[in-house]
Coordinates of C-alpha atoms in Angstrom, one line a residue:
Chain A
M1 CA 153.4 0.8 109.3
S2 CA 153.6 -2.7 110.5
A3 CA 155.1 -5.5 108.5
A4 CA 151.8 -7.2 108.1
T5 CA 150.2 -4.1 106.6
E6 CA 153.1 -3.8 104.2
A7 CA 152.6 -7.3 103.0
A8 CA 148.9 -6.6 102.5
V9 CA 149.8 -3.6 100.3
G10 CA 152.5 -5.5 98.4
G11 CA 150.3 -7.9 96.4
R12 CA 150.6 -6.7 92.8
R13 CA 147.6 -7.0 90.5
P14 CA 148.0 -9.1 87.3
A15 CA 149.1 -7.2 84.2
P16 CA 146.2 -5.1 83.1
R17 CA 144.8 -5.6 79.6
I18 CA 145.2 -2.9 77.1
R19 CA 142.0 -1.9 75.2
R20 CA 142.3 -3.1 71.6
G21 CA 140.5 -1.9 68.5
L22 CA 139.2 -5.0 66.8
R23 CA 139.3 -8.7 67.2
L24 CA 141.9 -8.7 64.4
A25 CA 144.3 -7.0 66.8
V26 CA 147.6 -8.7 67.4
S27 CA 150.0 -8.3 70.3
Q28 CA 152.7 -5.7 70.3
G29 CA 155.4 -8.3 70.1
Q30 CA 153.8 -10.1 67.1
F31 CA 153.4 -6.8 65.4
L32 CA 157.0 -5.8 65.9
T33 CA 158.2 -9.2 64.7
V34 CA 156.1 -9.1 61.6
L35 CA 157.1 -5.6 60.8
A36 CA 160.8 -6.3 61.2
G37 CA 160.4 -9.4 59.0
V38 CA 158.6 -7.5 56.2
F39 CA 161.3 -4.8 56.2
L40 CA 164.0 -7.4 56.0
I41 CA 162.4 -9.2 53.1
L42 CA 161.8 -5.9 51.2
M43 CA 165.4 -4.9 51.8
L44 CA 166.6 -8.3 50.4
L45 CA 164.3 -7.9 47.3
M46 CA 165.8 -4.5 46.7
I47 CA 169.3 -5.8 46.9
V48 CA 168.5 -8.7 44.5
Q49 CA 166.8 -6.4 42.0
D50 CA 169.1 -3.4 42.0
G51 CA 172.4 -4.4 43.6
A52 CA 173.6 -3.4 47.1
G53 CA 174.8 0.1 46.0
T54 CA 171.5 1.3 44.5
A55 CA 169.5 -0.3 47.3
G56 CA 171.7 1.3 49.9
N57 CA 171.3 4.7 48.2
E58 CA 167.5 4.3 48.1
V59 CA 167.3 3.3 51.8
W60 CA 169.5 6.3 52.7
R61 CA 167.3 8.6 50.7
G62 CA 164.3 7.2 52.5
L63 CA 165.9 7.8 55.8
V64 CA 166.6 11.5 54.9
L65 CA 163.0 12.0 53.9
G66 CA 162.0 10.0 57.0
A67 CA 163.9 12.4 59.2
I68 CA 161.7 15.2 58.1
Y69 CA 158.6 13.1 58.6
A70 CA 159.8 12.3 62.1
L71 CA 160.3 16.0 62.9
I72 CA 156.7 16.7 61.9
A73 CA 155.3 13.6 63.5
V74 CA 156.7 14.6 66.9
G75 CA 154.4 17.7 66.9
Y76 CA 151.3 15.6 66.1
T77 CA 152.1 13.2 68.9
L78 CA 152.9 16.0 71.5
V79 CA 149.6 17.8 70.9
Y80 CA 147.6 14.6 70.7
G81 CA 149.1 13.4 73.9
I82 CA 148.0 16.5 75.9
I83 CA 144.7 17.5 74.4
E84 CA 143.7 14.5 72.2
L85 CA 143.4 16.7 69.1
I86 CA 144.7 15.8 65.7
N87 CA 146.1 19.1 64.8
F88 CA 145.5 19.1 61.0
A89 CA 147.1 22.5 60.7
H90 CA 150.5 21.1 61.8
G91 CA 151.6 20.1 58.4
D92 CA 151.1 23.7 57.2
V93 CA 153.1 25.0 60.1
F94 CA 155.9 22.9 58.6
T95 CA 155.5 24.6 55.2
L96 CA 155.1 28.0 56.7
S97 CA 158.3 27.6 58.7
A98 CA 160.2 26.8 55.5
F99 CA 158.9 30.1 54.1
Y100 CA 159.9 31.9 57.3
S101 CA 163.5 30.7 56.7
I102 CA 163.4 31.8 53.1
F103 CA 162.0 35.2 54.2
L104 CA 164.9 35.5 56.6
A105 CA 167.7 34.4 54.4
G106 CA 166.4 35.3 51.0
I107 CA 167.3 33.6 47.7
P108 CA 170.4 34.8 45.8
G109 CA 169.4 36.6 42.7
V110 CA 165.6 36.2 43.3
Q111 CA 164.7 37.8 46.6
E112 CA 166.4 39.8 49.2
G113 CA 166.4 38.4 52.7
F114 CA 165.2 40.1 55.8
F115 CA 168.7 40.4 57.2
K116 CA 170.1 41.9 54.0
R117 CA 167.3 44.4 53.7
F118 CA 167.2 45.7 57.2
F119 CA 170.7 45.1 58.5
G120 CA 172.7 44.9 55.3
F121 CA 174.0 41.5 56.3
D122 CA 174.0 38.8 53.8
I123 CA 173.5 35.5 55.6
N124 CA 173.8 33.5 52.3
H125 CA 177.2 35.0 51.8
L126 CA 178.2 34.1 55.4
A127 CA 177.0 30.5 54.9
G128 CA 179.1 30.2 51.8
S129 CA 182.2 31.8 53.2
S130 CA 183.7 29.0 55.3
P131 CA 182.6 25.9 57.4
G132 CA 182.6 28.2 60.5
G133 CA 180.4 30.7 58.6
L134 CA 178.0 27.9 57.6
V135 CA 177.7 26.8 61.2
L136 CA 177.1 30.4 62.3
A137 CA 174.5 30.9 59.6
L138 CA 172.7 27.7 60.7
L139 CA 172.8 28.9 64.3
I140 CA 171.1 32.1 63.2
I141 CA 168.5 30.7 60.8
F142 CA 167.3 27.7 62.9
P143 CA 166.5 29.4 66.2
I144 CA 164.7 32.4 64.6
S145 CA 162.6 30.2 62.3
M146 CA 161.8 27.9 65.2
I147 CA 160.8 30.7 67.4
L148 CA 158.6 32.2 64.7
A149 CA 157.0 28.9 64.0
G150 CA 156.6 28.2 67.7
L151 CA 154.8 31.5 68.2
T152 CA 152.6 30.7 65.2
G153 CA 151.6 27.4 66.9
V154 CA 150.9 29.2 70.2
L155 CA 148.7 31.7 68.3
I156 CA 146.8 29.0 66.5
E157 CA 146.0 27.2 69.8
R158 CA 145.0 30.4 71.5
V159 CA 142.7 31.6 68.7
A160 CA 141.3 28.4 67.3
Y161 CA 141.4 25.6 69.8
R162 CA 141.4 27.0 73.4
R163 CA 137.7 28.0 73.5
L164 CA 136.8 24.6 72.1
R165 CA 138.7 22.6 74.7
N166 CA 135.6 21.3 76.4
A167 CA 133.5 21.2 73.2
P168 CA 132.6 17.8 71.6
R169 CA 135.6 16.2 70.0
L170 CA 134.5 16.9 66.4
A171 CA 134.4 20.7 66.8
P172 CA 138.2 21.3 67.3
L173 CA 138.9 18.7 64.7
I174 CA 136.9 20.5 62.0
T175 CA 138.4 23.8 63.3
A176 CA 141.9 22.3 62.8
V177 CA 141.0 21.5 59.2
G178 CA 139.8 25.1 58.8
V179 CA 143.1 26.5 60.2
S180 CA 144.9 24.3 57.8
F181 CA 143.1 25.8 54.8
L182 CA 143.6 29.3 56.3
L183 CA 147.3 28.8 56.5
E184 CA 147.5 27.4 53.0
G185 CA 145.5 30.4 51.7
I186 CA 147.9 32.8 53.4
M187 CA 150.9 31.0 51.9
F188 CA 149.2 30.9 48.5
A189 CA 148.7 34.7 48.6
F190 CA 152.2 35.5 49.7
F191 CA 154.4 32.8 48.2
V192 CA 153.1 31.8 44.8
P193 CA 155.0 33.2 41.9
P194 CA 152.8 35.8 40.2
A195 CA 150.7 34.8 37.2
P196 CA 152.1 35.7 33.9
P197 CA 151.0 39.1 32.6
G198 CA 147.5 39.1 31.0
Q199 CA 146.4 36.0 32.9
P200 CA 143.8 36.2 35.6
G201 CA 144.3 35.1 39.2
L202 CA 146.9 35.5 41.9
G203 CA 149.3 33.0 40.5
T204 CA 149.7 29.4 39.5
P205 CA 148.4 27.0 42.0
G206 CA 150.9 24.3 42.7
A207 CA 153.8 26.3 41.5
A208 CA 156.9 25.6 43.4
Y209 CA 158.6 28.4 45.3
P210 CA 162.3 28.3 44.4
T211 CA 164.5 28.2 47.4
G212 CA 167.6 28.6 45.3
E213 CA 169.5 26.1 43.1
D214 CA 172.7 26.3 45.1
G215 CA 171.9 25.6 48.7
W216 CA 174.2 26.4 51.6
I217 CA 175.7 22.9 51.3
P218 CA 176.3 21.9 47.7
T219 CA 174.7 18.7 46.7
T220 CA 177.9 17.6 45.1
H221 CA 179.8 17.5 48.4
V222 CA 180.2 13.8 49.2
L223 CA 181.0 13.0 52.8
F224 CA 181.4 9.2 52.5
N225 CA 181.4 6.8 49.6
I226 CA 180.9 3.2 50.7
G227 CA 181.8 0.6 48.0
G228 CA 183.2 2.8 45.3
S229 CA 181.6 4.1 42.2
H230 CA 178.6 1.8 42.4
G231 CA 178.4 2.0 46.1
V232 CA 176.4 4.1 48.6
V233 CA 177.0 7.8 48.5
I234 CA 176.4 9.8 51.6
G235 CA 176.3 13.5 50.8
A236 CA 177.0 16.2 53.3
N237 CA 173.6 17.7 52.5
D238 CA 171.8 14.4 53.4
A239 CA 173.9 13.9 56.5
M240 CA 173.0 17.4 57.7
V241 CA 169.3 16.6 57.6
I242 CA 169.7 13.4 59.6
V243 CA 172.2 14.9 62.1
I244 CA 170.0 18.0 62.7
A245 CA 166.9 15.9 63.0
L246 CA 168.4 13.6 65.5
V247 CA 169.9 16.4 67.6
A248 CA 166.5 18.2 67.7
M249 CA 164.6 15.1 68.6
F250 CA 167.0 14.0 71.4
A251 CA 167.0 17.6 72.7
L252 CA 163.2 17.5 72.8
A253 CA 163.1 14.1 74.5
G254 CA 165.5 15.3 77.1
F255 CA 163.5 18.5 77.7
I256 CA 160.3 16.5 78.2
R257 CA 162.0 14.1 80.5
Y258 CA 163.9 16.4 82.7
S259 CA 162.7 20.0 82.5
R260 CA 160.1 21.4 84.8
T261 CA 157.9 22.4 81.8
G262 CA 158.4 19.0 80.3
K263 CA 157.3 17.3 83.5
A264 CA 154.2 19.6 83.6
M265 CA 153.5 18.5 80.0
R266 CA 153.6 14.9 80.8
A267 CA 151.6 15.3 84.0
S268 CA 148.9 17.3 82.2
A269 CA 148.7 14.7 79.5
Q270 CA 148.2 11.9 82.0
N271 CA 145.7 13.6 84.2
R272 CA 144.6 17.1 83.7
D273 CA 142.7 17.6 87.0
A274 CA 145.5 16.1 89.1
A275 CA 148.0 18.4 87.3
Q276 CA 146.0 21.4 88.3
L277 CA 145.8 20.2 91.8
C278 CA 149.6 20.1 91.8
G279 CA 149.7 23.8 90.8
I280 CA 150.3 23.4 87.1
N281 CA 148.9 26.1 84.9
I282 CA 147.2 24.0 82.1
N283 CA 146.8 26.8 79.6
R284 CA 150.5 27.7 79.8
T285 CA 151.5 24.1 79.6
I286 CA 149.4 23.6 76.4
S287 CA 150.9 26.7 74.9
A288 CA 154.3 25.3 75.6
T289 CA 153.3 22.1 73.9
F290 CA 152.2 23.9 70.8
F291 CA 155.4 26.0 70.8
L292 CA 157.6 22.9 71.0
G293 CA 155.7 20.9 68.4
S294 CA 155.7 23.8 66.0
A295 CA 159.4 24.5 66.6
L296 CA 160.3 20.9 65.8
A297 CA 158.2 21.2 62.6
A298 CA 160.2 24.3 61.8
V299 CA 163.4 22.3 62.1
G300 CA 161.9 20.0 59.5
G301 CA 160.7 22.9 57.4
V302 CA 164.1 24.7 57.3
V303 CA 166.0 21.5 56.6
Y304 CA 163.5 20.7 53.9
A305 CA 163.9 24.1 52.2
M306 CA 167.7 23.8 52.3
H307 CA 167.8 20.2 51.1
Y308 CA 165.1 20.0 48.4
H309 CA 165.4 23.6 47.0
T310 CA 161.7 23.9 46.2
I311 CA 158.7 24.2 48.4
T312 CA 155.0 24.6 47.5
W313 CA 152.3 26.4 49.4
N314 CA 150.1 23.4 49.9
Q315 CA 152.7 20.8 50.5
G316 CA 152.0 20.7 54.2
Y317 CA 148.8 18.9 53.6
Q318 CA 150.4 15.8 52.2
F319 CA 153.4 16.0 54.5
G320 CA 151.2 16.4 57.5
L321 CA 149.1 13.3 56.6
I322 CA 152.2 11.2 56.1
A323 CA 153.8 12.5 59.3
F324 CA 150.5 11.7 61.1
T325 CA 150.7 8.2 59.8
A326 CA 154.2 8.0 61.2
A327 CA 153.0 9.2 64.6
V328 CA 150.2 6.5 64.6
L329 CA 152.6 3.8 63.5
G330 CA 154.9 4.7 66.4
G331 CA 152.1 4.9 68.8
I332 CA 150.3 8.3 69.0
G333 CA 151.3 10.1 72.2
N334 CA 154.7 8.5 72.3
I335 CA 157.6 10.8 71.3
V336 CA 160.2 8.2 70.6
G337 CA 157.6 6.3 68.7
A338 CA 156.9 9.3 66.4
G339 CA 160.6 9.6 65.7
I340 CA 161.0 5.9 64.8
G341 CA 157.7 6.0 62.8
G342 CA 158.9 8.9 60.7
F343 CA 162.0 7.0 59.7
L344 CA 160.0 3.8 59.0
I345 CA 157.6 5.7 56.8
G346 CA 160.5 7.2 54.9
L347 CA 161.8 3.6 54.3
V348 CA 158.3 2.5 53.2
E349 CA 158.4 5.2 50.6
A350 CA 161.9 4.2 49.5
F351 CA 160.7 0.5 49.1
T352 CA 157.7 1.6 47.1
V353 CA 159.7 3.8 44.7
T354 CA 162.2 1.1 44.0
L355 CA 160.2 -2.2 44.1
I356 CA 157.0 -1.1 42.3
P357 CA 157.3 -0.1 38.6
N358 CA 156.5 3.6 38.4
G359 CA 156.5 3.5 42.2
G360 CA 156.6 7.2 42.8
S361 CA 152.9 7.5 42.0
W362 CA 152.1 4.6 44.4
A363 CA 154.0 6.1 47.4
L364 CA 150.9 7.8 49.0
I365 CA 148.7 4.8 48.4
V366 CA 151.1 2.5 50.1
V367 CA 151.7 4.9 53.0
F368 CA 148.0 5.2 53.7
A369 CA 147.5 1.5 53.4
V370 CA 150.1 1.2 56.1
L371 CA 148.1 3.7 58.2
I372 CA 144.9 1.6 57.8
L373 CA 146.8 -1.7 58.6
V374 CA 148.3 -0.2 61.8
L375 CA 145.0 1.2 63.0
T376 CA 143.3 -2.2 62.4
L377 CA 146.0 -4.5 63.7
Q378 CA 147.7 -2.5 66.4
P379 CA 145.9 0.8 67.2
T380 CA 148.4 1.6 70.0
G381 CA 151.2 1.5 67.4
L382 CA 154.8 0.2 67.8
L383 CA 155.4 1.8 71.2
G384 CA 151.9 2.5 72.3
M385 CA 151.3 3.1 76.0
R386 CA 151.6 -0.1 77.9
V387 CA 150.4 1.2 81.2
P388 CA 146.8 2.1 81.1
D389 CA 145.3 4.9 83.1
R390 CA 143.6 3.4 86.0
A391 CA 141.0 5.7 87.5
Chain B
M1 CA 138.4 32.9 112.3
A2 CA 138.5 29.5 110.8
L3 CA 141.4 28.6 108.5
L4 CA 139.1 27.2 105.8
E5 CA 135.5 28.5 105.4
V6 CA 133.0 27.2 102.9
D7 CA 130.2 29.8 103.1
A8 CA 126.7 29.1 101.8
V9 CA 127.9 27.5 98.6
D10 CA 125.6 26.4 95.8
V11 CA 127.0 24.3 93.0
F12 CA 125.3 23.1 89.8
Y13 CA 126.2 20.5 87.2
G14 CA 124.3 21.8 84.2
R15 CA 120.8 22.2 85.7
V16 CA 121.2 19.7 88.5
R17 CA 121.9 21.3 91.8
A18 CA 124.7 19.4 93.5
L19 CA 125.2 21.6 96.6
Q20 CA 122.7 23.9 98.3
G21 CA 123.9 26.4 100.9
V22 CA 126.7 24.3 102.2
S23 CA 128.7 25.9 105.0
I24 CA 131.7 24.2 106.6
E25 CA 134.4 25.6 108.8
V26 CA 137.8 24.0 109.5
D27 CA 140.0 25.5 112.2
E28 CA 143.8 25.4 112.1
G29 CA 145.1 22.1 113.3
E30 CA 141.8 20.2 113.2
I31 CA 140.7 17.0 111.5
V32 CA 137.2 17.5 110.2
A33 CA 135.2 14.7 108.6
L34 CA 132.5 15.0 105.9
I35 CA 130.2 12.0 106.0
G36 CA 127.2 11.1 104.0
S37 CA 125.9 8.5 101.4
N38 CA 126.8 8.3 97.8
G39 CA 125.8 11.3 95.8
A40 CA 125.3 13.5 98.8
G41 CA 127.8 16.0 97.5
K42 CA 130.9 15.2 99.5
T43 CA 133.3 15.0 96.5
T44 CA 131.7 18.1 95.0
T45 CA 132.4 20.0 98.2
L46 CA 136.1 19.1 98.0
R47 CA 136.3 19.8 94.3
T48 CA 134.7 23.2 94.9
I49 CA 137.3 24.0 97.6
S50 CA 140.2 23.2 95.4
G51 CA 138.8 25.0 92.4
L52 CA 138.0 22.1 90.0
V53 CA 134.3 23.2 90.3
R54 CA 133.1 26.7 90.5
P55 CA 130.3 27.7 92.9
A56 CA 127.3 29.5 91.5
R57 CA 126.7 31.2 94.8
G58 CA 128.6 31.6 98.1
A59 CA 132.3 31.8 98.9
V60 CA 135.3 29.7 99.9
R61 CA 137.9 31.4 102.0
L62 CA 141.3 30.4 103.1
A63 CA 142.5 32.3 106.2
G64 CA 139.9 34.9 105.4
K65 CA 140.9 35.4 101.8
P66 CA 138.4 34.4 99.1
I67 CA 139.8 31.7 96.8
H68 CA 136.7 30.5 94.9
T69 CA 137.4 32.9 92.0
M70 CA 140.9 31.6 91.5
G71 CA 142.0 28.8 89.1
A72 CA 142.7 25.4 90.6
E73 CA 146.4 25.8 90.1
Q74 CA 146.4 29.1 92.0
I75 CA 144.4 27.6 94.9
A76 CA 146.9 24.7 95.0
R77 CA 149.7 27.3 95.4
M78 CA 147.7 29.1 98.1
G79 CA 148.1 26.0 100.3
I80 CA 145.3 23.5 99.5
G81 CA 146.5 20.0 99.0
H82 CA 144.0 17.6 97.5
A83 CA 144.2 13.8 97.3
P84 CA 141.2 13.4 94.9
E85 CA 138.6 10.8 94.4
G86 CA 140.0 7.8 92.4
R87 CA 143.6 8.9 93.3
R88 CA 144.2 10.5 89.9
L89 CA 147.9 9.6 89.8
F90 CA 150.1 10.1 86.8
P91 CA 150.2 6.5 85.8
R92 CA 153.1 6.6 83.4
M93 CA 155.3 8.4 85.9
T94 CA 157.3 6.8 88.6
V95 CA 156.3 7.1 92.3
Q96 CA 159.2 9.5 92.8
E97 CA 158.1 11.6 89.8
N98 CA 154.5 11.7 91.1
L99 CA 155.7 13.0 94.5
D100 CA 157.9 15.4 92.7
M101 CA 154.9 16.8 90.8
G102 CA 153.3 17.5 94.2
A103 CA 156.1 19.8 94.9
Y104 CA 155.8 21.4 91.5
S105 CA 155.2 25.0 92.6
R106 CA 157.7 25.0 95.4
R107 CA 161.0 26.8 95.1
D108 CA 162.6 25.7 98.4
G109 CA 164.6 22.8 97.1
A110 CA 166.3 21.9 100.3
K111 CA 163.0 21.6 102.2
V112 CA 161.5 19.6 99.4
K113 CA 164.3 17.1 99.8
H114 CA 163.4 16.9 103.5
D115 CA 159.8 16.4 102.7
F116 CA 160.6 13.5 100.4
A117 CA 162.3 11.9 103.3
W118 CA 159.3 12.7 105.5
V119 CA 156.7 11.2 103.0
Y120 CA 158.9 8.1 102.6
S121 CA 159.1 7.7 106.3
L122 CA 155.3 7.9 106.5
F123 CA 154.9 5.3 103.7
P124 CA 158.1 3.1 103.7
R125 CA 156.4 1.0 101.0
L126 CA 156.7 3.9 98.6
A127 CA 160.4 4.2 99.3
E128 CA 160.9 0.6 98.0
R129 CA 158.8 1.3 94.9
R130 CA 160.1 4.8 94.1
R131 CA 161.3 3.8 90.6
Q132 CA 158.1 1.9 89.7
L133 CA 155.4 3.4 87.5
A134 CA 152.5 4.6 89.5
G135 CA 150.0 2.9 87.2
S136 CA 151.5 -0.5 88.1
L137 CA 151.0 -0.2 91.9
S138 CA 148.3 -1.9 94.0
G139 CA 145.3 0.2 95.1
G140 CA 146.6 0.7 98.6
E141 CA 150.0 1.8 97.3
Q142 CA 148.3 4.2 94.8
Q143 CA 146.4 5.7 97.7
M144 CA 149.6 6.3 99.5
V145 CA 151.1 8.0 96.5
A146 CA 148.0 10.2 96.2
I147 CA 148.3 11.3 99.8
G148 CA 152.0 11.7 99.6
R149 CA 151.7 13.8 96.5
A150 CA 149.3 16.1 98.2
L151 CA 151.6 16.4 101.2
M152 CA 154.6 17.3 99.0
S153 CA 153.0 20.7 98.4
R154 CA 153.2 21.3 102.2
P155 CA 149.6 22.3 102.3
R156 CA 148.0 24.4 105.0
V157 CA 144.8 22.3 104.5
L158 CA 144.9 18.7 103.2
L159 CA 141.7 17.5 101.5
L160 CA 141.4 13.7 101.5
D161 CA 138.7 12.0 99.4
E162 CA 137.8 8.5 100.6
P163 CA 141.3 7.5 101.7
S164 CA 140.0 4.1 102.7
L165 CA 138.1 3.3 99.4
G166 CA 138.9 -0.2 98.2
L167 CA 141.5 -1.0 100.8
A168 CA 141.8 -4.1 102.9
P169 CA 140.6 -3.5 106.5
I170 CA 144.0 -3.8 108.0
L171 CA 145.3 -1.2 105.6
V172 CA 142.4 1.2 106.4
D173 CA 143.6 1.3 110.0
A174 CA 147.2 1.9 108.9
I175 CA 146.2 4.8 106.5
F176 CA 144.2 6.4 109.3
D177 CA 147.2 6.1 111.6
V178 CA 149.2 8.0 109.1
I179 CA 146.5 10.6 108.8
R180 CA 146.6 11.2 112.5
E181 CA 150.4 11.4 112.3
I182 CA 150.2 14.0 109.5
N183 CA 147.7 16.0 111.6
G184 CA 149.9 15.6 114.6
E185 CA 152.7 17.4 112.7
G186 CA 150.5 20.4 112.2
T187 CA 148.6 19.8 108.9
T188 CA 144.9 20.7 109.0
I189 CA 142.8 18.0 107.4
L190 CA 139.3 17.8 105.9
L191 CA 138.4 14.3 104.9
I192 CA 135.5 12.5 103.2
E193 CA 134.8 9.0 104.4
Q194 CA 132.3 6.3 103.6
N195 CA 133.4 4.5 106.7
A196 CA 131.6 6.8 109.2
L197 CA 132.8 4.9 112.2
I198 CA 136.5 5.3 111.6
A199 CA 136.0 8.9 110.3
L200 CA 134.2 9.9 113.5
H201 CA 136.8 8.2 115.7
T202 CA 139.6 10.1 113.8
A203 CA 138.0 13.6 113.4
A204 CA 137.4 16.2 116.1
R205 CA 134.3 17.5 114.3
A206 CA 132.1 16.3 111.5
Y207 CA 129.5 17.4 109.1
V208 CA 126.8 15.2 107.6
L209 CA 125.8 15.9 104.0
E210 CA 122.5 14.7 102.6
T211 CA 121.4 15.4 99.0
G212 CA 123.6 18.5 98.8
S213 CA 123.0 20.1 102.1
V214 CA 124.5 19.9 105.6
T215 CA 121.9 18.3 107.8
L216 CA 123.9 17.7 111.0
S217 CA 127.2 19.0 112.4
G218 CA 129.1 19.0 115.6
P219 CA 131.8 17.3 117.7
A220 CA 132.5 13.8 116.4
S221 CA 131.7 12.3 119.8
E222 CA 128.2 13.9 119.7
L223 CA 127.5 12.6 116.3
L224 CA 128.7 9.1 117.3
A225 CA 126.1 9.2 120.0
S226 CA 123.3 10.6 117.8
A227 CA 120.6 8.1 117.1
D228 CA 120.1 9.5 113.6
V229 CA 123.7 9.0 112.7
Q230 CA 123.8 5.6 114.3
R231 CA 120.9 4.4 112.3
A232 CA 121.8 6.0 108.9
Y233 CA 125.6 5.6 108.9
L234 CA 126.8 3.3 111.6
G235 CA 124.3 0.5 110.9
M236 CA 123.2 0.3 114.5

């Protein structure tokens, strides 16, 4: 082409405006600044009130919980990004995957694990034998639980959502709520401790499922202690949660960025027709999305079961909603945003618990207040998409 | 036998009939134009060929093989490249990534590299902007990415939907120069164009669509000379 033509092509249009929710909406920059400011002030308040050591421990605990929210949030954001569905069953896939891992490994003295029963191989013993054995046990339990959860996610999409892909938006949404109840019912039937003899019913609703008092990594094992006896304690157990979560999320981000399937997922999310015209199989790509999202939730589920020692059949409902909040805070559809949002929500919980008297019962109220504020002020979240789709 | 045959195709959107008995043939190595006013069914015809819309009756064949029962992604792999209406880029991917998606189903890595070089030589502007997000490009540049992406699949037939839409006149000529160049290197082209004059000067043959049916067809030179075409589409 001639130089003149190239000049004609070159003129860039002014930066396009991003659609905003309400007139209240603030710019992304303002939002970030305010958010950073608020977090700083809360942190200072905590230090003044409880001293640096306690404040540090609470923040650290918030980050550990946040890591789990982050792992779940990624699944919400992936699925929303590609089919614009809020997959309400996702939180229950998280719980279910924790139960998968318990089913595989068993609980010493309570329940025989799958490996022990069918192969005579005690994975709990292996985990306790040596650091190398622990790593090996993790390398067995994580992939298998992730694959089982991934297949569960694929099955859910195939059975419940696929036929509704071109239905009005509300239909798959309600179906997702239905799938959530279905999964919770299944978990209730299988994983609730039996009712005491003479009492009616399947069992005690809300009863915790014991995942064993002594986990694979003893809670007493301290990795770092910053600032002595009143300082910040970093347990190996906590560190494991954060390390595994970060590794899983970076691996996922890399997969989405560089792999063929990952590119197909991004393309399908940005323009489904065009993706098909490029030879991308949409159904297979959506299945892959559900597989990955559910596998990440399984990382969260397994880590949760190992770290917190009890898990309840209906816990996924609450965890799902909190993780969804994290995904919205980070900017729904944005994977890095979901990760950051998860950690931030974990911190919000930590602040609530320490700064408000009897804060534990306020945690959910504060988290959902955050959700409402984000949706009002900055619907695209922290890292919402800055480049609009131009038809 | 024609390379691409659209054989007596009917298409409905709900109850509305969009195409009625449309038949089009494109021979290997040809440029064929589809002209007609807004809503005549030109875009629907291309979307039917590439499998985004299913015909209620009739058949679409590529080299004699029926393709209208296949999914769009299979048809793409069979050798139909489609630069769709409205460009439909992946806005949050770079230019390079968009082109790369065009080669998604190809396994011949070395030739893909060669074709990157080829597309960048057709559109030097894109080479400069390869790391830029496609959504941030100007309309003309986006059109180039759309055509380039369709070319990256090395299609046997390239479908172009309004390549000149919204472009400055000087750019329209440039794009059509490139279209002739692509055709000169052996790619068969079926294109839709509002600008009937340039379409008829570029194509060997053309079809005129009116409210979902082919009303006229023949060598481009004959259509250019036809009084009906001159009055309705050339403003003479």
